[in-house]
XYZ file of C-alpha atoms in Angstrom:
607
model
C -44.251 64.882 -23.243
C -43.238 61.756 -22.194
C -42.449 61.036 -18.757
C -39.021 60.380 -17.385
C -40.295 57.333 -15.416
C -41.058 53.914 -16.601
C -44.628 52.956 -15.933
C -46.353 49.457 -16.898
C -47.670 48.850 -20.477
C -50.933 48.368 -19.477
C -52.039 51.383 -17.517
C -50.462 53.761 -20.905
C -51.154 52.612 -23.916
C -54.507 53.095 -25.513
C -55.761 49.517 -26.542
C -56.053 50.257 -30.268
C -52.692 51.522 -30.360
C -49.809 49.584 -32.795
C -47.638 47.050 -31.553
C -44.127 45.573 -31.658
C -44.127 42.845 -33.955
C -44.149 39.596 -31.989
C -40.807 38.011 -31.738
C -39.707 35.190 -34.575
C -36.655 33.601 -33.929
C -34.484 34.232 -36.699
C -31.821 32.272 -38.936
C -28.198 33.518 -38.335
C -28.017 34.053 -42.029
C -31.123 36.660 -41.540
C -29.383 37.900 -38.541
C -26.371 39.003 -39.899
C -28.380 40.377 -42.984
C -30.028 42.831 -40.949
C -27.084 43.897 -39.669
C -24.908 44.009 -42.805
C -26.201 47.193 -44.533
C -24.600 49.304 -41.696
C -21.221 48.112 -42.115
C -21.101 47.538 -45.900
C -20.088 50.340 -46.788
C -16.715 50.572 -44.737
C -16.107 46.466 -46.156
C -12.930 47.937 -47.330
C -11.647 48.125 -43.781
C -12.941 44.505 -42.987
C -11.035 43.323 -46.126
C -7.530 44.831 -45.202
C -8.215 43.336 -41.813
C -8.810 40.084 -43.552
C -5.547 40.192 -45.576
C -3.254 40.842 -42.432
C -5.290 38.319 -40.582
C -4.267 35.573 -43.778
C -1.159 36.558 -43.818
C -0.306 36.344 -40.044
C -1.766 32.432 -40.177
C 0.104 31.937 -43.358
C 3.391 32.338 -41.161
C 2.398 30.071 -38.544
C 3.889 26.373 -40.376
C 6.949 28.138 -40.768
C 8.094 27.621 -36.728
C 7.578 24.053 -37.561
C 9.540 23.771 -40.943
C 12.166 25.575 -39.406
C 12.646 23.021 -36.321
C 12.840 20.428 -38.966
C 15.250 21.480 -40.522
C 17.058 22.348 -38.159
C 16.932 18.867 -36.374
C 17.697 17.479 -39.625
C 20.565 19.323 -41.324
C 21.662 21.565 -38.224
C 21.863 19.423 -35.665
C 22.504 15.476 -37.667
C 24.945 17.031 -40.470
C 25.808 20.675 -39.976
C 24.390 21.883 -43.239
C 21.972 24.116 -41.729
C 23.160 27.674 -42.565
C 23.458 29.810 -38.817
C 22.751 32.998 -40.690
C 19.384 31.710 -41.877
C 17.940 31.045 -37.934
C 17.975 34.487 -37.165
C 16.710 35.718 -40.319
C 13.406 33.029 -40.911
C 12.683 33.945 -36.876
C 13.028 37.963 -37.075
C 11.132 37.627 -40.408
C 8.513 35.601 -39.193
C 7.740 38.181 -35.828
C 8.169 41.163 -38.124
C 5.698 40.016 -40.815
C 3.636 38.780 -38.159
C 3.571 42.323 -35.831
C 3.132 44.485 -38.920
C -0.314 42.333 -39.990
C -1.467 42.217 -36.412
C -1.365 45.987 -36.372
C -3.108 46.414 -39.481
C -5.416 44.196 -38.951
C -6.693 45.146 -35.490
C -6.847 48.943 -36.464
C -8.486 48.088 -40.171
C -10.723 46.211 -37.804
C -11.835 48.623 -35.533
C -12.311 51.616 -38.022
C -14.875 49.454 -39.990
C -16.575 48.091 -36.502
C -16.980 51.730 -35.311
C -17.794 53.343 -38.213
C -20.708 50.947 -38.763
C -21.890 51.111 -34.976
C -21.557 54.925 -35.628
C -24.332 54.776 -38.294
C -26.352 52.074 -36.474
C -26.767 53.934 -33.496
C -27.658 56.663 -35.702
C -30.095 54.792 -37.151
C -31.645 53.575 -33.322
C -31.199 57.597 -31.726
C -33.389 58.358 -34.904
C -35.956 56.098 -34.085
C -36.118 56.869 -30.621
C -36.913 60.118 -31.930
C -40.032 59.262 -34.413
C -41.355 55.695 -32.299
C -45.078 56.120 -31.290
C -45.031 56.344 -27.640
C -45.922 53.071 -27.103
C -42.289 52.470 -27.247
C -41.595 54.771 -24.406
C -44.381 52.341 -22.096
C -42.858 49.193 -22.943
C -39.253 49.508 -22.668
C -37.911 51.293 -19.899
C -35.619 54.489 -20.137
C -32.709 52.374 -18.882
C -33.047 49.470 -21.245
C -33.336 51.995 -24.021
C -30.456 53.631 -22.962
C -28.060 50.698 -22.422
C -29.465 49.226 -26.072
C -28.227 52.647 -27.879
C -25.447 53.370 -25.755
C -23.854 50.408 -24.205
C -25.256 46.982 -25.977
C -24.902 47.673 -29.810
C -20.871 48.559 -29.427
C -20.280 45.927 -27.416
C -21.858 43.046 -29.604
C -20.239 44.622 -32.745
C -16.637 44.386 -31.660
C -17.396 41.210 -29.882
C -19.268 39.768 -33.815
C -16.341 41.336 -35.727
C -13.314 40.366 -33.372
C -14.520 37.328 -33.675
C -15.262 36.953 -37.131
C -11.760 37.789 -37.407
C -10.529 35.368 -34.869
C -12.681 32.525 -37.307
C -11.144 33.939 -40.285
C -7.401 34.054 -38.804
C -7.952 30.644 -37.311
C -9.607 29.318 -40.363
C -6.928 29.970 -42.187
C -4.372 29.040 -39.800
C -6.253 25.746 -39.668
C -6.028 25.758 -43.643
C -2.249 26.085 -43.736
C -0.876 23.817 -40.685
C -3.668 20.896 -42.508
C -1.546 21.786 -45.933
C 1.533 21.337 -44.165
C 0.822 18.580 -42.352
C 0.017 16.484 -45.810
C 2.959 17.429 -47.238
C 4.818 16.030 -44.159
C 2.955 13.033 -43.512
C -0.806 12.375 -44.953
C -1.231 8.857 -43.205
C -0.706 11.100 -40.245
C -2.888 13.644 -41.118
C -6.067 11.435 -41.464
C -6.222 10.794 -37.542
C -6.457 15.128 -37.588
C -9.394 15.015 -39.521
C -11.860 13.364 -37.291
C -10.988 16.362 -35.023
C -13.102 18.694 -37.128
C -16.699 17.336 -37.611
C -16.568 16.516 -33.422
C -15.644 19.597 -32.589
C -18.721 20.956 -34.799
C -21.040 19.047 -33.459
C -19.981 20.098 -29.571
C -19.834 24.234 -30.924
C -23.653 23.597 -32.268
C -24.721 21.861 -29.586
C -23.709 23.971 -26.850
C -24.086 27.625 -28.716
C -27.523 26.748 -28.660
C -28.300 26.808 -25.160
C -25.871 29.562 -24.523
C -27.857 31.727 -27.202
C -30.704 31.159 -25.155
C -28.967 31.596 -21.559
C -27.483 35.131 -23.525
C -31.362 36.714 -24.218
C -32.347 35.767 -20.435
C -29.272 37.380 -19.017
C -30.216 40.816 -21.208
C -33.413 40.555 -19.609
C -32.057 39.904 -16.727
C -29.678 43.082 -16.942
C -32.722 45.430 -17.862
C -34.721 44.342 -14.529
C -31.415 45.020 -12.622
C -30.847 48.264 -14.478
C -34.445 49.368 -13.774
C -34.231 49.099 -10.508
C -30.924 51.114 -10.274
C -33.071 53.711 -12.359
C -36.162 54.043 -10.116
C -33.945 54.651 -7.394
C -31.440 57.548 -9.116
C -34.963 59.188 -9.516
C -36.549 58.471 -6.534
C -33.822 58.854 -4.309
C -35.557 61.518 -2.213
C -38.779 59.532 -1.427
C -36.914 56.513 -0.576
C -34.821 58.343 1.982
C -37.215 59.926 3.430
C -40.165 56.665 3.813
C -36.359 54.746 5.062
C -37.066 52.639 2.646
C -33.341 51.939 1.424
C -33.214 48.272 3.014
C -36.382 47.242 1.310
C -35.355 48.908 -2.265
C -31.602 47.029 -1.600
C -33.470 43.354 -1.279
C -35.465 44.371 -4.816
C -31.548 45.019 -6.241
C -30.105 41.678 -4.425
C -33.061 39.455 -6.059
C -32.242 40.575 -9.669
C -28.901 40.881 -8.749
C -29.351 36.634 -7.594
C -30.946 36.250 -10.808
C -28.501 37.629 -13.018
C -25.797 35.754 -11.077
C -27.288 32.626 -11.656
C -28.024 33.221 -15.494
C -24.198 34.156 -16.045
C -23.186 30.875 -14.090
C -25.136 28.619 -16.239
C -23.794 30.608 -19.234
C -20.377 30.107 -18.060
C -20.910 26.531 -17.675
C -22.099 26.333 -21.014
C -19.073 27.881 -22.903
C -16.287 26.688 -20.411
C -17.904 23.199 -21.878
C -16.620 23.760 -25.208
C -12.859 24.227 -24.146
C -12.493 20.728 -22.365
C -14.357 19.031 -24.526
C -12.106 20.069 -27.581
C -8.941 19.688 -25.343
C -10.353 16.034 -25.178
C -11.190 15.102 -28.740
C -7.777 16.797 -29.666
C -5.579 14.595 -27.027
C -7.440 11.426 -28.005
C -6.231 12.449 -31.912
C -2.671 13.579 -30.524
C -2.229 10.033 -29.007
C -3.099 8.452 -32.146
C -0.700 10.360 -34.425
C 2.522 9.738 -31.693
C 1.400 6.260 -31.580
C 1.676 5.419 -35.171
C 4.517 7.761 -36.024
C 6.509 5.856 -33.296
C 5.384 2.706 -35.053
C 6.738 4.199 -38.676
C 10.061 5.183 -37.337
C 10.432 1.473 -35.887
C 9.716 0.531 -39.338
C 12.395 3.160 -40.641
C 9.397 5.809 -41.797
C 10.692 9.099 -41.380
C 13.037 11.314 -39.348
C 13.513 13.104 -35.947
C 13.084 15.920 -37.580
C 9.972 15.872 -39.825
C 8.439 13.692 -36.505
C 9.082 17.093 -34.553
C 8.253 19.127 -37.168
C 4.909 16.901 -37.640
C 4.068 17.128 -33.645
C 4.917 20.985 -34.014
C 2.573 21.741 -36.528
C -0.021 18.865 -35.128
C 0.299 21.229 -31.420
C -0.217 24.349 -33.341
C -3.041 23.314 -34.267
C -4.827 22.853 -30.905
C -5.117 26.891 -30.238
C -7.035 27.687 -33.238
C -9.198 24.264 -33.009
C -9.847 25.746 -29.349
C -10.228 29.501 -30.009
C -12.881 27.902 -32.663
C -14.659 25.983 -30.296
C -14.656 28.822 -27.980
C -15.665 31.365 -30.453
C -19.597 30.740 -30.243
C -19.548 32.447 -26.593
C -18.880 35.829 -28.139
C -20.592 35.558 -31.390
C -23.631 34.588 -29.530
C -23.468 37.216 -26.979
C -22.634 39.559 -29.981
C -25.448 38.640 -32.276
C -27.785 38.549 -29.240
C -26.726 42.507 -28.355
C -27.359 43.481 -32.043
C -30.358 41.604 -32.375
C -32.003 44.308 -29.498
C -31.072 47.051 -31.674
C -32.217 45.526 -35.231
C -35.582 44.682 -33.153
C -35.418 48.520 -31.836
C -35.330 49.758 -35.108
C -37.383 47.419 -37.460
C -39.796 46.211 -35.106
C -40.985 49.506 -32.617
C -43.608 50.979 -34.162
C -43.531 54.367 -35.692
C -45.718 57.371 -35.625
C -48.437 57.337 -38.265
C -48.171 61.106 -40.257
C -50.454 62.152 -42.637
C -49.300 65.157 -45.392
C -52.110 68.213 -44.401
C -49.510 71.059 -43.261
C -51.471 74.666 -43.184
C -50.697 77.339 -45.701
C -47.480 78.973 -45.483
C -47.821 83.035 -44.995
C -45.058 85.620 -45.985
C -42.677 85.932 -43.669
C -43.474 82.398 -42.058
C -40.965 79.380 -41.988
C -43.740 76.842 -41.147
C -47.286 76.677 -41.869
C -49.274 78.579 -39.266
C -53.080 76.666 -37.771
C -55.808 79.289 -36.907
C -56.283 77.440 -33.860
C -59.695 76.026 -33.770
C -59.978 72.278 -31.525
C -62.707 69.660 -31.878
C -63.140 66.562 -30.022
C -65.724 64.314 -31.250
C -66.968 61.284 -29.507
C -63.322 60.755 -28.413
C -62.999 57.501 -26.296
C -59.336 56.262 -25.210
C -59.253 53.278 -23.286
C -55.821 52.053 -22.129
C -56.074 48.454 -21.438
C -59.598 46.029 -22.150
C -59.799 45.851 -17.976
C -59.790 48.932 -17.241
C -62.106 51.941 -17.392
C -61.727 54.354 -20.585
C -59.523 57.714 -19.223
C -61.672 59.049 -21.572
C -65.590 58.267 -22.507
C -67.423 60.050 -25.556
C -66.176 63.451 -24.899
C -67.310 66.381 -27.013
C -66.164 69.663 -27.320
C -65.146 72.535 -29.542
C -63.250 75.304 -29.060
C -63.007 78.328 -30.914
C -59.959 79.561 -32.551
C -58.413 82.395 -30.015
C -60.633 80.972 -27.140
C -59.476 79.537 -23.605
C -60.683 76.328 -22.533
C -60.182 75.823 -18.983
C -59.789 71.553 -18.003
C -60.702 70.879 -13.778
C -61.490 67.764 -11.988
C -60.445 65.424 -9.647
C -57.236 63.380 -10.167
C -57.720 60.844 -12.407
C -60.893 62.367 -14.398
C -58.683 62.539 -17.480
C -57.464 65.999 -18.121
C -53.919 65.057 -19.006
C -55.180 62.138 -21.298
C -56.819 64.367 -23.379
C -54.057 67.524 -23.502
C -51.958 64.606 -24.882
C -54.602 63.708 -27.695
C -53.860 67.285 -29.307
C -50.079 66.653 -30.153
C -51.135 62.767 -30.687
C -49.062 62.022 -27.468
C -52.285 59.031 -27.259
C -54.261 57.654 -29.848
C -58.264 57.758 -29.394
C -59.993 54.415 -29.136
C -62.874 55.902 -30.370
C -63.972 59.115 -32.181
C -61.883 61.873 -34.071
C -59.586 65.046 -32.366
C -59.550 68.152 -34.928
C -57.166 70.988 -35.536
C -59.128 73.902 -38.071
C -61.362 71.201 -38.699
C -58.824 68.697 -40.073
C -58.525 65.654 -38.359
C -55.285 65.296 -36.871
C -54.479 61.562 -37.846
C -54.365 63.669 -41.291
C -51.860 66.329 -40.381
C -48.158 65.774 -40.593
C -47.111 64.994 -37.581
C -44.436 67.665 -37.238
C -46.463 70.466 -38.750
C -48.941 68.994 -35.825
C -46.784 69.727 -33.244
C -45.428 72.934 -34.450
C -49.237 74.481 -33.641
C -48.212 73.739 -29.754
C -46.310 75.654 -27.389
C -46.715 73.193 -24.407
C -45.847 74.317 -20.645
C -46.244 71.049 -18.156
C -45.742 70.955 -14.337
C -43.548 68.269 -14.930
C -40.361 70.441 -16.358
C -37.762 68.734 -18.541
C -34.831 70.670 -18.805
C -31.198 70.284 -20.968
C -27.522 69.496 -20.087
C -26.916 72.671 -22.247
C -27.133 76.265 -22.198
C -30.096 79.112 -21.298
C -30.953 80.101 -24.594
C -30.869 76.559 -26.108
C -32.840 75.703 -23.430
C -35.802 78.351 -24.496
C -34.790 78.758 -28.357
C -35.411 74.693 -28.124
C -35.931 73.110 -31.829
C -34.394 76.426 -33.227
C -31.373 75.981 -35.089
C -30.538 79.153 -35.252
C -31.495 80.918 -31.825
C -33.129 84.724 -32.105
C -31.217 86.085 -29.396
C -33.448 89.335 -28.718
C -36.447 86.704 -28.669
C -34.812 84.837 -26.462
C -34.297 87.882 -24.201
C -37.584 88.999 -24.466
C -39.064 85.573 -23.296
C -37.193 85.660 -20.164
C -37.981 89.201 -19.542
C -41.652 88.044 -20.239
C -41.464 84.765 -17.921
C -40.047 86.733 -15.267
C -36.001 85.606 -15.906
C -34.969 89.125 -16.467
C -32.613 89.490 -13.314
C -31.490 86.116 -13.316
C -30.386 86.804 -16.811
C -28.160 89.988 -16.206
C -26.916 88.213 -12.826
C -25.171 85.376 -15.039
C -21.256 85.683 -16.122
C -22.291 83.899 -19.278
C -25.411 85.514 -20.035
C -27.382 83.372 -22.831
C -24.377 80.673 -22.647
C -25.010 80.139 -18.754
C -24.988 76.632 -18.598
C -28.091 75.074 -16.989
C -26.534 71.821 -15.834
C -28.488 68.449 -15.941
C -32.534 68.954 -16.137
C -31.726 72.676 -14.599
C -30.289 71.857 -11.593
C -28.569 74.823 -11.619
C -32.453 76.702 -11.127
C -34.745 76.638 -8.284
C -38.046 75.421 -8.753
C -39.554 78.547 -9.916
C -36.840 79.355 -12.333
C -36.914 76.171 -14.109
C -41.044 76.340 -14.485
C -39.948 80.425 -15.941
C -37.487 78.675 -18.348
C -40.233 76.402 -19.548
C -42.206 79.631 -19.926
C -40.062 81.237 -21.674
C -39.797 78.259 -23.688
C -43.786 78.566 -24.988
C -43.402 82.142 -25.205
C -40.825 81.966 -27.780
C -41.828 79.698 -29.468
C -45.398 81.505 -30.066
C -47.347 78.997 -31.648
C -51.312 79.108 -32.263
C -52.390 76.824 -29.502
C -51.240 76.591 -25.952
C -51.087 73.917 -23.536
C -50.894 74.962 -19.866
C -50.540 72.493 -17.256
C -50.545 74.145 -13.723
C -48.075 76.370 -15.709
C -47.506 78.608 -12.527
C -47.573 75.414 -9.775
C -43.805 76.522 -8.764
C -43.826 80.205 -8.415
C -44.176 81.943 -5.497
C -47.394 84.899 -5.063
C -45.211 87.834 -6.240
C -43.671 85.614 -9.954
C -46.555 84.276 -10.014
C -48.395 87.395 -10.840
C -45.811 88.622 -12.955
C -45.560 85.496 -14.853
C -49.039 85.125 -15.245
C -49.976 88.288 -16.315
C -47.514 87.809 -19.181
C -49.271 84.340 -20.041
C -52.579 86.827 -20.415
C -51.110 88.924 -22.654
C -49.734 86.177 -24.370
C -53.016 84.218 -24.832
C -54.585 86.717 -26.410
C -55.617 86.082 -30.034
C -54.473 82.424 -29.529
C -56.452 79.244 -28.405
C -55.362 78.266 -25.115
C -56.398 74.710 -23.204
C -55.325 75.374 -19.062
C -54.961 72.216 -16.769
C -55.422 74.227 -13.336
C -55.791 72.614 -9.696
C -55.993 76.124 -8.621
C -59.074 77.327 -9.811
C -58.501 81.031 -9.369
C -56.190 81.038 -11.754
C -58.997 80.136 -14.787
C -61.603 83.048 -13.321
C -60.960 84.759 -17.032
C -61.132 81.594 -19.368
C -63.871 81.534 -21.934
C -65.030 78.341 -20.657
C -64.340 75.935 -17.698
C -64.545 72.027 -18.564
C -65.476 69.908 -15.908
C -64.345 66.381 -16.290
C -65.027 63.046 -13.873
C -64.357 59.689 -14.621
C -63.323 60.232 -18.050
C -66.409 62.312 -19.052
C -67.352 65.900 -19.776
C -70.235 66.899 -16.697
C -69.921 69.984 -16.686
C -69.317 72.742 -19.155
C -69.753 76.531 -19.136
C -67.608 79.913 -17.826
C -66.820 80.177 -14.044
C -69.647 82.119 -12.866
C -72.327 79.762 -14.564
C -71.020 76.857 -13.404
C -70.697 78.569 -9.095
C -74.147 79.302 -9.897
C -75.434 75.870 -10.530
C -74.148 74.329 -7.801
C -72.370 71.523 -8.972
C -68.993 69.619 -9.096
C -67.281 72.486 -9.971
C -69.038 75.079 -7.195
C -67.754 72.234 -4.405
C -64.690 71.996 -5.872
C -64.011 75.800 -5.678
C -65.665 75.713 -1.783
C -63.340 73.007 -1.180
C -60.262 75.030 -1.888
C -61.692 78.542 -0.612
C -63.155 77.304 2.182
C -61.615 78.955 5.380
């Protein structure tokens, strides 16, 4: 299974395995297309939303009509009801809270609901991505894309799109008002508008581009933080925590930087607008001064004019401002659109085995042929694997020693196409297994590794794993099997005993017996032992392997063993170096010629 570390691209992916389509900087119009389909179908939400939003920046001329007249007939000639002040102002705030309510809940139902359904669709493909996936990103950027990235750049797109369409709007209705009041006036307003377009293009640009470093930046600071959680141990113990902190303080320096300059770039926008909108403000008091000299208009529609004219300033500068968070928005969805229509998937052909009676799934007789396989990782490095050939009968066990390195876990992760060959073809019942569905692939496995992976959840989910609905006297019976028996009746909860996260409930031994128990229950055709028994002590150890006898009979059985006492019984013993297949034959005939496999056994029995 995939490991819970990161490691470099090029030391795990086969060479001839797919790719992630090289990036192409894309339109905002494509952008937001790829995004769209999510949230379409909760538009009605967005609409309300829209509607409050018009109507709240439909009410903002009326502060400046009412200072007009009030100036006018309140003030000048007393004909300015009293009763109608109070009424226009509670009016205005009421209309005005009751569509900001509705219009910031509308607005989050439809941004959640669609994130919702987009991280959906990106868990989903986590779950079906070829491994490749798994090499090039690391666990932590993988987990802040699905978890943290995508929520945060929706509600920053959509509050935003409503701030344009609020401010738009607001823009829309002051402009209309200002017309009516004065359009000589209004014409100095309008060079605002094109200026301020030309700053928001110019500088969005570069902070678009300062947004993707600082993600970047964020997933080199975040890996470090995850190498560490996991390594925590080793680092303590080598003292290594001062060197690991001055890894965290350069990315740390680096992301500082990035979100200085990005600063810089939108706090830009604001004074620059304030600018262009004082040089237009100086224009308008200039000539209105000059048109009430020449007996043009009237305290009041002059205040009233200014009023509106000063309203206008906060949506001109929430516009100019507004790029910042679309950008950063449309940069954090962009990483999940790429996630999910640019990481490759798993190639799955249709061949599923015959169904028997009684059977939920297909069931393979177990038979394995490797011919010719090659796998090659990277085109400067040596193949893990070099023309290897071997068959092994259906109910057979195929024994796989060697030195570190000589490729034994490359090829158990051929079988369940955890790696692609570079060369050559892997069978299952003589079907190549680039033919097989992948999932009716899989199903033939019942894999035990010496790396255990273990769930926040409880025992029986933990061993019933993939099982919807959980046998609970199988369940019982694999534990008794793998040796869990007392540790079963000794838990309050029994089955529902909570494991805690990756079993850290369990000792060492207990969580390799829960993974046995996992591959007993799940009794599929082939197993896939990989120093199944490393973390047992002499007395479970016998127990547990005794049980993995019994339970290997009649089924095909491929055992990754350091110790090599432990494969005395296997059909045949596979001796691999450097990739290739030099020896081959049962234990005794391969101590009797004397060659890498009789010095690796005098190595370990030597006394």
């Amino acid at each position: 299974m995939p490991s819970t570390t990161p490691s470099p691209a090029s030391s795990n992916a086969p060479s001839n395995a797919p790719s992630a389509a090289p990036f192409q900087p894309l339109s905002w119009r494509r952008r937001i297309r790829r995004v769209l389909p999510y949230f379409r179908p909760y538009q009605a939400g967005f609409a309300v939303s829209s509607l409050a939003t018009v109507l709240v920046a439909a009410s903002e001329p009326a502060m400046a009509w009412l200072l007009q007249q009030m100036l006018d007939h309140g003030f000048r000639d007393g004909t300015f009801p009293l009763w109608l002040v109070p009424v226009v102002l509670i009016g205005i705030f009421l209309v005005r809270g009751i569509s900001t309510f509705v219009s910031q809940y509308s607005l989050s139902w439809f941004t959640l609901r669609g994130v919702e359904d987009m991280r959906k669709a990106l868990f989903t493909r986590l779950m079906n991505a070829h491994p490749l996936l798994y090499v090039q990103r690391t666990a932590s950027s993988l987990i802040n894309t699905v978890s943290y990235e995508i929520q945060t750049g929706a509600q920053q797109l959509a509050m935003s799109g409503m701030d344009v369409i609020r401010d738009t709007f607001t823009l829309v209705a002051l402009f209309a008002y200002l017309l009516w009041m004065n359009w000589q006036l209004t014409l100095f307003v309008t060079v605002l508008f094109p200026l301020v377009g030309w700053v928001m293009r110019t500088l969005s640009r570069r902070l678009h581009r300062l947004t993707v470093q600082s993600q970047q930046a964020i997933d080199q600071l975040a890996y470090v933080v995850e190498e560490n959680v996991l390594a925590w141990r080793i680092v303590r113990m080598h003292g290594a925590e001062a060197q690991q902190a001055k890894r965290f303080e350069r990315e740390s320096l680096a992301l500082r930087r990035l979100g200085l300059k990005s600063t810089a770039a939108g706090a830009t926008m604001t004074p620059s607008t304030q600018l262009l909108a004082a040089a237009a403000l100086s224009a308008v008091i200039v000539t209105a001064l000059w048109q009430a000299r020449n007996g043009q208009g009237t305290v009041g529609s002059f205040v009233g004019f200014v009023t509106a004219m000063l309203q206008l300033i906060a949506p001109i500068k929430r516009l100019s401002e507004v790029a910042v968070p679309i950008t950063r928005g449309m940069a954090a969805l962009d990483r999940g659109m790429d996630l999910v229509l640019t990481a490759p998937s798993e190639a799955s052909g249709s061949y599923r085995p015959a169904v028997a009676p009684g059977q939920a799934q297909g069931r393979a007789q177990g038979s394995i042929g490797l011919g010719g396989v090659s796998v090659q990782y990277a085109a400067d490095h040596a193949p893990a694997l070099s023309d290897v050939t071997l068959d092994v009968p259906a109910g057979q066990v195929l024994a796989l020693v060697g030195p570190s390195g000589s490729g034994k876990t490359t090829l158990i992760n051929l079988l369940a196409r955890f790696v692609e060959p570079s060369a050559g073809q892997v069978e299952i019942d003589g079907h190549d297994i680039r033919t097989w569905d992948i999932h009716a692939l899989r199903h033939q496995f019942a894999w035990v590794s010496q790396d255990v992976v273990l769930f926040n959840d409880t025992l029986a989910a933990n061993v019933a794993l993939g099982d919807a609905a959980p046998d609970e006297a199988r369940v019982r019976a694999a534990l008794e099997a793998a040796n869990l028996g007392d540790f079963l009746r000794a838990q309050t909860d029994g089955l529902q005993a909570p494991l805690g996260h990756n079993g850290q409930r369990l000792s060492g031994g207990q969580r390799q017996r829960v993974a046995i128990a996992r591959a007993i229950y799940k009794d599929a055709p082939i197993l896939i032992l990989d120093e199944a028994t490393s973390a047992l002590d002499s007395e479970s150890e016998r127990l547990v392997q005794s049980a993995l006898e019994r339970l290997m009979q009649g089924r095909t059985s491929i055992v990754i063993a350091h110790r090599l006492s432990t494969i005395e019984h296997a059909d045949r013993v596979a001796v691999l170096e450097a990739g290739r297949v030099v020896e081959l034959g049962t234990h005794a005939e391969l101590l009797a010629r004397d060659g890498l496999f009789a010095k690796l056994h005098a190595l370990q029995f030597q006394t």
